[in-house]
């Protein structure tokens, strides 16, 4: 139930929840290697648009992991 509440908070524009969701999809240990970098990118971008600085850093790490440097603006 906890992740559902975070998703709801993120969908309502709460920046820290969006950054957490980016991390959840990016590298949460409970995912056991089934990471979803598209979802991580989506949530980190949402948080970055609100000025959450750690999400900007984390977004760069996602680009590095996926070698999708062409997405960096």
PDB file of C-alpha atoms in Angstrom:
ATOM      1  CA  UNK A   1       0.000   0.000   0.000  1.00  0.00           C
ATOM      2  CA  UNK A   2       2.899   2.354   0.718  1.00  0.00           C
ATOM      3  CA  UNK A   3       4.092   2.621  -2.877  1.00  0.00           C
ATOM      4  CA  UNK A   4       0.534   3.317  -4.030  1.00  0.00           C
ATOM      5  CA  UNK A   5       0.408   6.306  -1.672  1.00  0.00           C
ATOM      6  CA  UNK A   6       3.728   7.565  -3.014  1.00  0.00           C
ATOM      7  CA  UNK A   7       2.453   7.257  -6.576  1.00  0.00           C
ATOM      8  CA  UNK A   8      -0.671   9.176  -5.623  1.00  0.00           C
ATOM      9  CA  UNK A   9       1.445  11.897  -3.982  1.00  0.00           C
ATOM     10  CA  UNK A  10       3.710  12.051  -7.022  1.00  0.00           C
ATOM     11  CA  UNK A  11       0.752  12.316  -9.363  1.00  0.00           C
ATOM     12  CA  UNK A  12      -0.496  15.228  -7.275  1.00  0.00           C
ATOM     13  CA  UNK A  13       2.804  17.035  -7.798  1.00  0.00           C
ATOM     14  CA  UNK A  14       4.674  16.396  -4.539  1.00  0.00           C
ATOM     15  CA  UNK A  15       8.314  16.725  -5.616  1.00  0.00           C
ATOM     16  CA  UNK A  16       9.936  14.601  -2.894  1.00  0.00           C
ATOM     17  CA  UNK A  17       7.524  11.744  -3.687  1.00  0.00           C
ATOM     18  CA  UNK A  18       8.399  12.067  -7.377  1.00  0.00           C
ATOM     19  CA  UNK A  19      12.101  11.854  -6.564  1.00  0.00           C
ATOM     20  CA  UNK A  20      11.480   8.830  -4.332  1.00  0.00           C
ATOM     21  CA  UNK A  21       9.553   7.129  -7.131  1.00  0.00           C
ATOM     22  CA  UNK A  22      12.439   7.776  -9.496  1.00  0.00           C
ATOM     23  CA  UNK A  23      14.743   6.068  -7.011  1.00  0.00           C
ATOM     24  CA  UNK A  24      12.230   3.240  -6.496  1.00  0.00           C
ATOM     25  CA  UNK A  25      12.236   2.407 -10.204  1.00  0.00           C
ATOM     26  CA  UNK A  26      15.940   3.167 -10.603  1.00  0.00           C
ATOM     27  CA  UNK A  27      17.616   1.175  -7.862  1.00  0.00           C
ATOM     28  CA  UNK A  28      15.348   0.039  -5.041  1.00  0.00           C
ATOM     29  CA  UNK A  29      16.765  -3.233  -3.652  1.00  0.00           C
ATOM     30  CA  UNK A  30      13.285  -4.783  -3.513  1.00  0.00           C
ATOM     31  CA  UNK A  31      13.126  -4.723  -7.313  1.00  0.00           C
ATOM     32  CA  UNK A  32      15.775  -7.473  -7.429  1.00  0.00           C
ATOM     33  CA  UNK A  33      17.315  -6.216 -10.640  1.00  0.00           C
ATOM     34  CA  UNK A  34      14.002  -5.564 -12.418  1.00  0.00           C
ATOM     35  CA  UNK A  35      14.566  -1.856 -12.752  1.00  0.00           C
ATOM     36  CA  UNK A  36      12.387   0.313 -14.951  1.00  0.00           C
ATOM     37  CA  UNK A  37      14.564   3.140 -16.201  1.00  0.00           C
ATOM     38  CA  UNK A  38      11.766   4.682 -18.274  1.00  0.00           C
ATOM     39  CA  UNK A  39       9.649   5.106 -15.145  1.00  0.00           C
ATOM     40  CA  UNK A  40      12.684   6.340 -13.214  1.00  0.00           C
ATOM     41  CA  UNK A  41      13.347   8.939 -15.890  1.00  0.00           C
ATOM     42  CA  UNK A  42       9.689   9.998 -15.889  1.00  0.00           C
ATOM     43  CA  UNK A  43       9.586  10.600 -12.125  1.00  0.00           C
ATOM     44  CA  UNK A  44      13.035  12.179 -11.895  1.00  0.00           C
ATOM     45  CA  UNK A  45      12.053  14.604 -14.669  1.00  0.00           C
ATOM     46  CA  UNK A  46       8.889  15.551 -12.790  1.00  0.00           C
ATOM     47  CA  UNK A  47      10.872  16.214  -9.619  1.00  0.00           C
ATOM     48  CA  UNK A  48      13.635  18.053 -11.503  1.00  0.00           C
ATOM     49  CA  UNK A  49      11.056  20.392 -13.030  1.00  0.00           C
ATOM     50  CA  UNK A  50      10.228  21.427  -9.469  1.00  0.00           C
ATOM     51  CA  UNK A  51      13.860  22.107  -8.632  1.00  0.00           C
ATOM     52  CA  UNK A  52      14.572  18.972  -6.587  1.00  0.00           C
ATOM     53  CA  UNK A  53      18.327  19.031  -7.077  1.00  0.00           C
ATOM     54  CA  UNK A  54      18.995  15.407  -6.168  1.00  0.00           C
ATOM     55  CA  UNK A  55      16.616  14.315  -8.917  1.00  0.00           C
ATOM     56  CA  UNK A  56      18.690  16.215 -11.473  1.00  0.00           C
ATOM     57  CA  UNK A  57      21.755  14.284 -10.328  1.00  0.00           C
ATOM     58  CA  UNK A  58      19.817  11.010 -10.308  1.00  0.00           C
ATOM     59  CA  UNK A  59      18.493  11.671 -13.802  1.00  0.00           C
ATOM     60  CA  UNK A  60      22.068  12.014 -15.009  1.00  0.00           C
ATOM     61  CA  UNK A  61      22.885   8.654 -13.447  1.00  0.00           C
ATOM     62  CA  UNK A  62      19.952   7.045 -15.281  1.00  0.00           C
ATOM     63  CA  UNK A  63      21.251   8.480 -18.558  1.00  0.00           C
ATOM     64  CA  UNK A  64      24.711   7.136 -17.740  1.00  0.00           C
ATOM     65  CA  UNK A  65      23.374   3.665 -16.874  1.00  0.00           C
ATOM     66  CA  UNK A  66      21.328   3.460 -20.038  1.00  0.00           C
ATOM     67  CA  UNK A  67      23.863   5.292 -22.230  1.00  0.00           C
ATOM     68  CA  UNK A  68      21.072   7.594 -23.392  1.00  0.00           C
ATOM     69  CA  UNK A  69      23.159  10.744 -23.442  1.00  0.00           C
ATOM     70  CA  UNK A  70      21.195  12.034 -26.417  1.00  0.00           C
ATOM     71  CA  UNK A  71      18.319  12.786 -24.014  1.00  0.00           C
ATOM     72  CA  UNK A  72      20.308  15.282 -21.977  1.00  0.00           C
ATOM     73  CA  UNK A  73      19.200  18.809 -22.834  1.00  0.00           C
TER      74      UNK A  73
END
